[in-house]
Amino acid sequence: VAVNNKLQILSGSADYTAMLWDLRSMISDRAINGDSNYERETRIVFTGHTDAIAAVALENKIAITASHDGTVRIWSTATRACLRSLPQNRSDEHDGVKFTSLCFDSDILAAG
């Protein structure tokens, strides 16, 4: 799970998806008054991985997911598009290594 200063939460799942939740919308009058459509408006679902998501990061308008499929994906939270898919750097000796953590700082992305 990752949280940013815009009251958004990014979570990864075993169902190969990541969800971005907008807490500002969830606590609005529509949500408080029981509007049944608020959930659809308060989350973005990112799809494209072929295995469980092991780690996530969230920075400004960028969401990053690392999956057991051996890829890191960089997403635009504004357009919901996958901007880039990065393969895991593997050698024959460590072919079974999977992502367990992710660190992102605007300029540097580290996954391992």
Backbone as ProteinMPNN parsed JSONL, in Angstrom:
{"seq_chain_A": "VAVNNKLQILSGSADYTAMLWDLRSMISDRAINGDSNYERETRIVFTGHTDAIAAVALENKIAITASHDGTVRIWSTATRACLRSLPQNRSDEHDGVKFTSLCFDSDILAAG", "coords_chain_A": {"N_chain_A": [[0.845, -1.186, 0.0], [0.482, 2.24, -0.785], [0.578, 5.732, -0.02], [-0.286, 9.093, -0.822], [0.17, 12.712, -0.594], [-2.168, 13.779, -1.513], [-4.389, 12.631, -0.526], [-4.765, 10.034, -1.552], [-4.786, 6.52, -2.048], [-2.905, 3.758, -3.015], [-3.232, 0.429, -3.872], [-2.072, -2.941, -4.224], [-2.857, -6.149, -5.654], [-3.598, -9.698, -5.402], [-5.099, -10.449, -7.525], [-4.007, -9.512, -9.832], [-4.358, -6.819, -10.302], [-4.157, -3.266, -9.631], [-5.372, -0.77, -7.43], [-6.36, 2.588, -7.246], [-7.38, 4.678, -4.804], [-9.436, 7.44, -4.079], [-9.591, 9.332, -1.422], [-10.683, 11.807, -0.812], [-12.97, 12.043, -2.43], [-14.415, 9.904, -1.445], [-15.232, 10.708, 1.063], [-16.952, 12.71, 0.576], [-20.065, 14.563, 0.271], [-21.727, 12.974, -1.342], [-20.924, 10.354, -0.799], [-21.341, 10.207, 1.951], [-24.073, 10.588, 2.085], [-25.008, 8.241, 1.116], [-24.915, 7.612, -1.621], [-24.994, 5.281, -4.111], [-23.302, 5.164, -6.278], [-20.835, 6.197, -5.674], [-18.516, 4.644, -5.23], [-17.61, 3.759, -7.718], [-16.752, 6.134, -8.773], [-14.641, 6.861, -7.183], [-12.412, 5.299, -7.418], [-9.674, 4.025, -9.324], [-8.84, 1.496, -11.529], [-6.034, -0.35, -12.338], [-4.921, -2.389, -14.879], [-3.099, -5.13, -16.362], [-0.868, -6.534, -15.556], [0.362, -9.928, -15.293], [0.489, -11.534, -13.133], [0.4, -11.687, -9.52], [0.475, -8.537, -7.773], [3.193, -7.267, -6.098], [4.372, -5.043, -4.924], [3.931, -1.498, -4.506], [4.064, 1.993, -5.468], [3.564, 5.51, -5.093], [3.483, 8.674, -6.474], [2.944, 12.024, -6.929], [1.412, 12.355, -9.988], [1.836, 9.79, -10.781], [1.682, 6.304, -10.695], [3.16, 3.317, -9.558], [3.736, -0.08, -10.132], [4.901, -3.244, -9.051], [5.291, -6.52, -10.028], [4.842, -10.09, -9.523], [5.041, -11.146, -11.994], [7.368, -10.348, -13.029], [7.713, -7.765, -13.962], [7.884, -4.174, -13.809], [5.549, -1.656, -13.766], [4.735, 1.569, -14.947], [2.391, 3.993, -14.364], [0.039, 6.465, -15.492], [-1.833, 8.428, -13.385], [-3.671, 10.254, -14.154], [-4.505, 9.711, -16.821], [-4.861, 7.014, -16.723], [-3.353, 5.275, -18.165], [-0.834, 2.864, -19.028], [2.363, 3.875, -18.893], [4.891, 2.882, -19.202], [6.457, -0.312, -19.305], [8.654, -2.165, -17.502], [11.027, -4.693, -17.722], [12.11, -7.208, -15.386], [15.475, -7.32, -14.373], [17.154, -10.057, -15.052], [19.257, -12.862, -14.427], [20.479, -16.027, -15.593], [21.146, -17.47, -13.353], [19.632, -16.374, -11.271], [16.943, -16.614, -11.966], [14.49, -17.115, -10.756], [13.914, -15.024, -9.024], [11.751, -12.694, -7.521], [9.884, -9.596, -7.341], [9.878, -7.801, -4.278], [9.921, -5.386, -3.029], [9.664, -1.799, -3.515], [10.865, 1.362, -4.42], [10.484, 4.78, -4.908], [11.441, 7.941, -6.049], [10.746, 10.473, -7.514], [12.944, 10.906, -9.389], [14.403, 8.572, -9.339], [14.0, 5.09, -9.58], [13.795, 2.173, -7.802], [13.77, -1.298, -7.632], [13.293, -4.491, -6.221]], "CA_chain_A": [[0.0, 0.0, 0.0], [1.191, 3.518, -0.824], [-0.299, 6.881, 0.212], [0.342, 10.37, -1.152], [-0.369, 13.866, 0.136], [-3.426, 14.19, -2.125], [-5.387, 11.727, 0.042], [-4.973, 8.897, -2.432], [-4.163, 5.277, -1.607], [-2.694, 2.781, -4.078], [-3.071, -0.924, -3.329], [-1.855, -4.0, -5.192], [-3.671, -7.306, -5.309], [-3.284, -11.012, -5.968], [-5.889, -10.641, -8.748], [-3.209, -8.9, -10.897], [-4.745, -5.422, -10.487], [-3.877, -2.265, -8.602], [-6.469, 0.193, -7.324], [-6.074, 3.896, -6.673], [-8.573, 5.161, -4.099], [-9.434, 8.871, -3.797], [-10.305, 9.499, -0.155], [-11.463, 13.057, -0.821], [-14.278, 11.749, -3.013], [-15.139, 8.939, -0.617], [-15.823, 11.353, 2.231], [-17.785, 13.819, 0.122], [-21.496, 14.451, 0.589], [-22.33, 11.849, -2.063], [-20.626, 9.119, -0.071], [-21.983, 10.282, 3.269], [-25.523, 10.475, 1.901], [-25.37, 6.901, 0.67], [-24.988, 7.48, -3.069], [-24.455, 3.966, -4.454], [-22.35, 5.283, -7.371], [-19.602, 6.848, -5.267], [-17.349, 3.761, -5.32], [-17.157, 3.759, -9.098], [-16.123, 7.417, -9.03], [-13.544, 7.123, -6.265], [-11.278, 4.402, -7.605], [-9.155, 3.73, -10.651], [-8.274, 0.15, -11.559], [-4.964, -0.527, -13.313], [-4.803, -3.791, -15.279], [-2.057, -5.382, -17.341], [0.068, -7.534, -15.037], [-0.069, -11.313, -15.488], [0.657, -12.239, -11.862], [0.078, -10.845, -8.367], [1.266, -7.33, -7.558], [3.92, -7.448, -4.845], [4.766, -3.763, -4.338], [3.396, -0.322, -5.182], [4.553, 3.308, -5.061], [2.674, 6.565, -5.583], [4.143, 9.971, -6.415], [2.274, 12.994, -7.783], [0.431, 11.763, -10.91], [2.42, 8.537, -11.237], [1.543, 5.103, -9.867], [4.108, 2.302, -9.998], [3.428, -1.406, -9.611], [5.881, -4.304, -9.306], [4.516, -7.757, -9.987], [5.519, -11.378, -9.59], [5.25, -11.502, -13.401], [8.716, -9.916, -13.371], [7.735, -6.434, -14.562], [7.47, -2.966, -13.106], [4.765, -0.819, -14.686], [4.578, 2.963, -14.563], [1.053, 4.383, -14.812], [-0.453, 7.83, -15.304], [-3.096, 8.427, -12.645], [-4.591, 11.158, -14.85], [-5.068, 9.079, -18.011], [-5.013, 5.589, -16.408], [-2.586, 4.509, -19.143], [0.486, 2.351, -18.675], [3.342, 4.683, -19.611], [6.054, 2.054, -19.5], [6.592, -1.608, -18.64], [10.077, -2.471, -17.387], [11.25, -6.085, -17.325], [13.055, -7.446, -14.307], [16.813, -7.673, -14.823], [17.377, -11.415, -14.565], [20.326, -13.694, -14.977], [20.091, -17.438, -15.519], [21.376, -17.935, -11.985], [18.591, -15.859, -10.377], [15.729, -16.511, -12.765], [13.288, -17.212, -9.941], [13.764, -13.878, -8.129], [10.553, -11.896, -7.747], [9.884, -8.321, -6.631], [9.315, -7.757, -2.94], [9.822, -4.002, -2.574], [9.737, -0.778, -4.548], [11.146, 2.696, -3.877], [10.404, 5.762, -5.988], [11.69, 9.302, -5.616], [10.652, 11.356, -8.681], [14.004, 10.73, -10.374], [15.018, 7.229, -9.247], [13.119, 3.968, -9.284], [14.541, 0.973, -7.417], [12.882, -2.442, -7.357], [14.063, -5.704, -5.96]], "C_chain_A": [[0.881, 1.237, 0.0], [0.171, 4.648, -0.681], [0.442, 8.137, -0.228], [-0.339, 11.505, -0.404], [-1.649, 14.417, -0.478], [-4.584, 13.316, -1.648], [-5.773, 10.617, -0.929], [-4.207, 7.7, -1.884], [-4.076, 4.334, -2.802], [-2.465, 1.423, -3.431], [-2.879, -1.906, -4.478], [-2.559, -5.252, -4.719], [-3.167, -8.583, -5.969], [-4.075, -11.271, -7.245], [-5.279, -9.919, -9.955], [-3.559, -7.433, -11.15], [-4.205, -4.556, -9.354], [-5.048, -1.295, -8.604], [-5.979, 1.454, -6.649], [-7.375, 4.443, -6.106], [-8.409, 6.646, -3.799], [-10.273, 9.112, -2.545], [-11.128, 10.773, -0.103], [-12.864, 12.815, -1.358], [-15.093, 10.83, -2.123], [-15.805, 9.6, 0.585], [-16.675, 12.572, 1.857], [-19.243, 13.582, 0.511], [-22.155, 13.276, -0.111], [-22.117, 10.547, -1.306], [-21.35, 9.097, 1.267], [-23.485, 10.091, 3.161], [-25.946, 9.14, 1.303], [-25.523, 6.741, -0.824], [-24.29, 6.19, -3.475], [-23.422, 4.03, -5.576], [-20.997, 5.836, -6.939], [-18.387, 5.956, -5.426], [-16.775, 3.754, -6.728], [-16.382, 5.044, -9.407], [-14.867, 7.64, -8.202], [-12.369, 6.18, -6.428], [-10.946, 4.251, -9.084], [-8.541, 2.347, -10.564], [-7.242, 0.083, -12.683], [-4.827, -2.02, -13.606], [-3.691, -3.942, -16.312], [-1.028, -6.397, -16.866], [-0.511, -8.935, -15.249], [0.182, -12.184, -14.261], [0.391, -11.227, -10.748], [1.012, -9.64, -8.272], [1.868, -7.408, -6.158], [4.262, -6.137, -4.154], [4.19, -2.627, -5.168], [4.074, 0.935, -4.651], [3.662, 4.349, -5.73], [3.359, 7.902, -5.386], [3.47, 10.898, -7.408], [1.236, 12.314, -8.677], [0.922, 10.447, -11.495], [2.169, 7.442, -10.205], [2.503, 4.062, -10.434], [3.755, 0.984, -9.334], [4.539, -2.372, -9.99], [5.165, -5.62, -9.068], [5.41, -8.99, -9.984], [5.645, -11.862, -11.036], [6.616, -11.034, -13.9], [8.792, -8.556, -14.027], [7.389, -5.37, -13.541], [6.721, -2.131, -14.131], [4.607, 0.572, -14.089], [3.293, 3.462, -15.196], [0.821, 5.883, -14.61], [-1.761, 7.743, -14.526], [-4.122, 9.327, -13.319], [-5.28, 10.461, -16.02], [-5.368, 7.593, -17.816], [-4.203, 4.688, -17.347], [-1.277, 4.013, -18.544], [1.49, 3.107, -19.533], [4.552, 3.87, -20.019], [5.987, 0.757, -18.702], [8.067, -1.99, -18.676], [10.256, -3.916, -16.959], [12.244, -6.163, -16.178], [14.395, -7.837, -14.917], [17.17, -9.027, -14.225], [18.63, -12.017, -15.193], [19.851, -15.134, -14.858], [20.164, -17.961, -14.094], [20.248, -17.54, -11.039], [17.248, -15.729, -11.069], [14.457, -16.513, -11.936], [13.038, -16.024, -9.036], [12.526, -13.075, -8.513], [10.635, -10.606, -6.938], [9.263, -8.456, -5.249], [9.203, -6.336, -2.406], [10.084, -3.04, -3.727], [9.971, 0.558, -3.878], [11.197, 3.672, -5.039], [10.574, 7.16, -5.424], [11.806, 10.217, -6.842], [11.701, 11.116, -9.763], [14.558, 9.312, -10.427], [13.965, 6.212, -8.871], [13.989, 2.758, -8.974], [13.541, -0.124, -7.077], [13.74, -3.666, -7.114], [13.297, -6.704, -5.142]], "O_chain_A": [[1.899, 1.288, 0.691], [-0.958, 4.538, -1.159], [1.653, 8.246, -0.036], [-1.305, 11.289, 0.329], [-2.166, 15.43, -0.007], [-5.635, 13.266, -2.288], [-6.95, 10.305, -1.103], [-3.119, 7.847, -1.326], [-5.059, 4.136, -3.515], [-1.614, 1.279, -2.554], [-3.441, -1.735, -5.559], [-2.831, -5.408, -3.528], [-2.422, -8.553, -6.949], [-3.765, -12.209, -7.979], [-5.943, -9.735, -10.975], [-3.09, -6.861, -12.134], [-3.85, -5.042, -8.28], [-5.644, -1.029, -9.648], [-5.285, 1.414, -5.633], [-8.347, 4.646, -6.833], [-7.358, 7.067, -3.316], [-11.503, 9.098, -2.595], [-12.156, 10.822, 0.572], [-13.839, 13.323, -0.805], [-16.315, 10.953, -2.048], [-16.825, 9.115, 1.075], [-17.065, 13.359, 2.719], [-19.596, 12.518, 1.019], [-23.047, 12.643, 0.453], [-23.033, 9.733, -1.19], [-21.908, 8.072, 1.66], [-24.104, 9.499, 4.046], [-27.126, 8.937, 1.017], [-26.202, 5.815, -1.269], [-23.1, 6.027, -3.204], [-22.724, 3.044, -5.812], [-20.09, 5.935, -7.765], [-17.307, 6.461, -5.732], [-15.555, 3.744, -6.895], [-15.456, 5.03, -10.218], [-14.094, 8.547, -8.511], [-11.416, 6.249, -5.652], [-11.809, 4.337, -9.957], [-7.799, 2.054, -9.626], [-7.536, 0.416, -13.831], [-4.64, -2.821, -12.691], [-3.379, -3.003, -17.045], [-0.383, -7.053, -17.683], [-1.724, -9.102, -15.369], [0.101, -13.41, -14.33], [0.181, -10.044, -11.016], [2.184, -9.715, -8.641], [1.158, -7.59, -5.168], [4.427, -6.106, -2.934], [3.985, -2.765, -6.374], [4.593, 0.95, -3.535], [3.084, 4.105, -6.789], [3.772, 8.237, -4.276], [3.423, 10.6, -8.601], [0.27, 11.749, -8.165], [0.485, 10.034, -12.569], [2.407, 7.622, -9.011], [2.643, 3.941, -11.651], [3.505, 0.929, -8.129], [5.057, -2.331, -11.106], [4.516, -5.813, -8.04], [6.572, -8.94, -10.388], [6.288, -12.882, -11.286], [6.983, -11.286, -15.048], [9.826, -8.209, -14.597], [6.702, -5.623, -12.551], [7.207, -1.924, -15.243], [4.377, 0.731, -12.891], [3.116, 3.373, -16.411], [1.345, 6.483, -13.672], [-2.695, 7.063, -14.953], [-5.321, 9.181, -13.081], [-6.49, 10.595, -16.2], [-6.046, 6.981, -18.641], [-4.359, 3.467, -17.317], [-0.69, 4.653, -17.672], [1.474, 2.994, -20.758], [5.167, 4.13, -21.053], [5.517, 0.738, -17.565], [8.657, -2.123, -19.748], [9.7, -4.332, -15.942], [13.105, -5.298, -16.022], [14.438, -8.606, -15.877], [17.455, -9.131, -13.032], [18.996, -11.714, -16.329], [18.923, -15.424, -14.104], [19.351, -18.787, -13.679], [19.934, -18.28, -10.106], [16.491, -14.805, -10.772], [13.441, -15.967, -12.367], [12.03, -16.008, -8.33], [12.288, -12.811, -9.692], [11.376, -10.534, -5.958], [8.253, -9.136, -5.071], [8.477, -6.093, -1.442], [10.642, -3.409, -4.761], [9.339, 0.86, -2.866], [11.872, 3.424, -6.037], [9.93, 7.523, -4.44], [12.903, 10.681, -7.152], [11.367, 11.125, -10.948], [15.119, 8.897, -11.441], [13.15, 6.431, -7.975], [14.824, 2.363, -9.787], [12.588, 0.096, -6.329], [14.788, -3.842, -7.735], [13.813, -7.779, -4.839]]}, "name": "protein", "num_of_chains": 1, "seq": "VAVNNKLQILSGSADYTAMLWDLRSMISDRAINGDSNYERETRIVFTGHTDAIAAVALENKIAITASHDGTVRIWSTATRACLRSLPQNRSDEHDGVKFTSLCFDSDILAAG"}
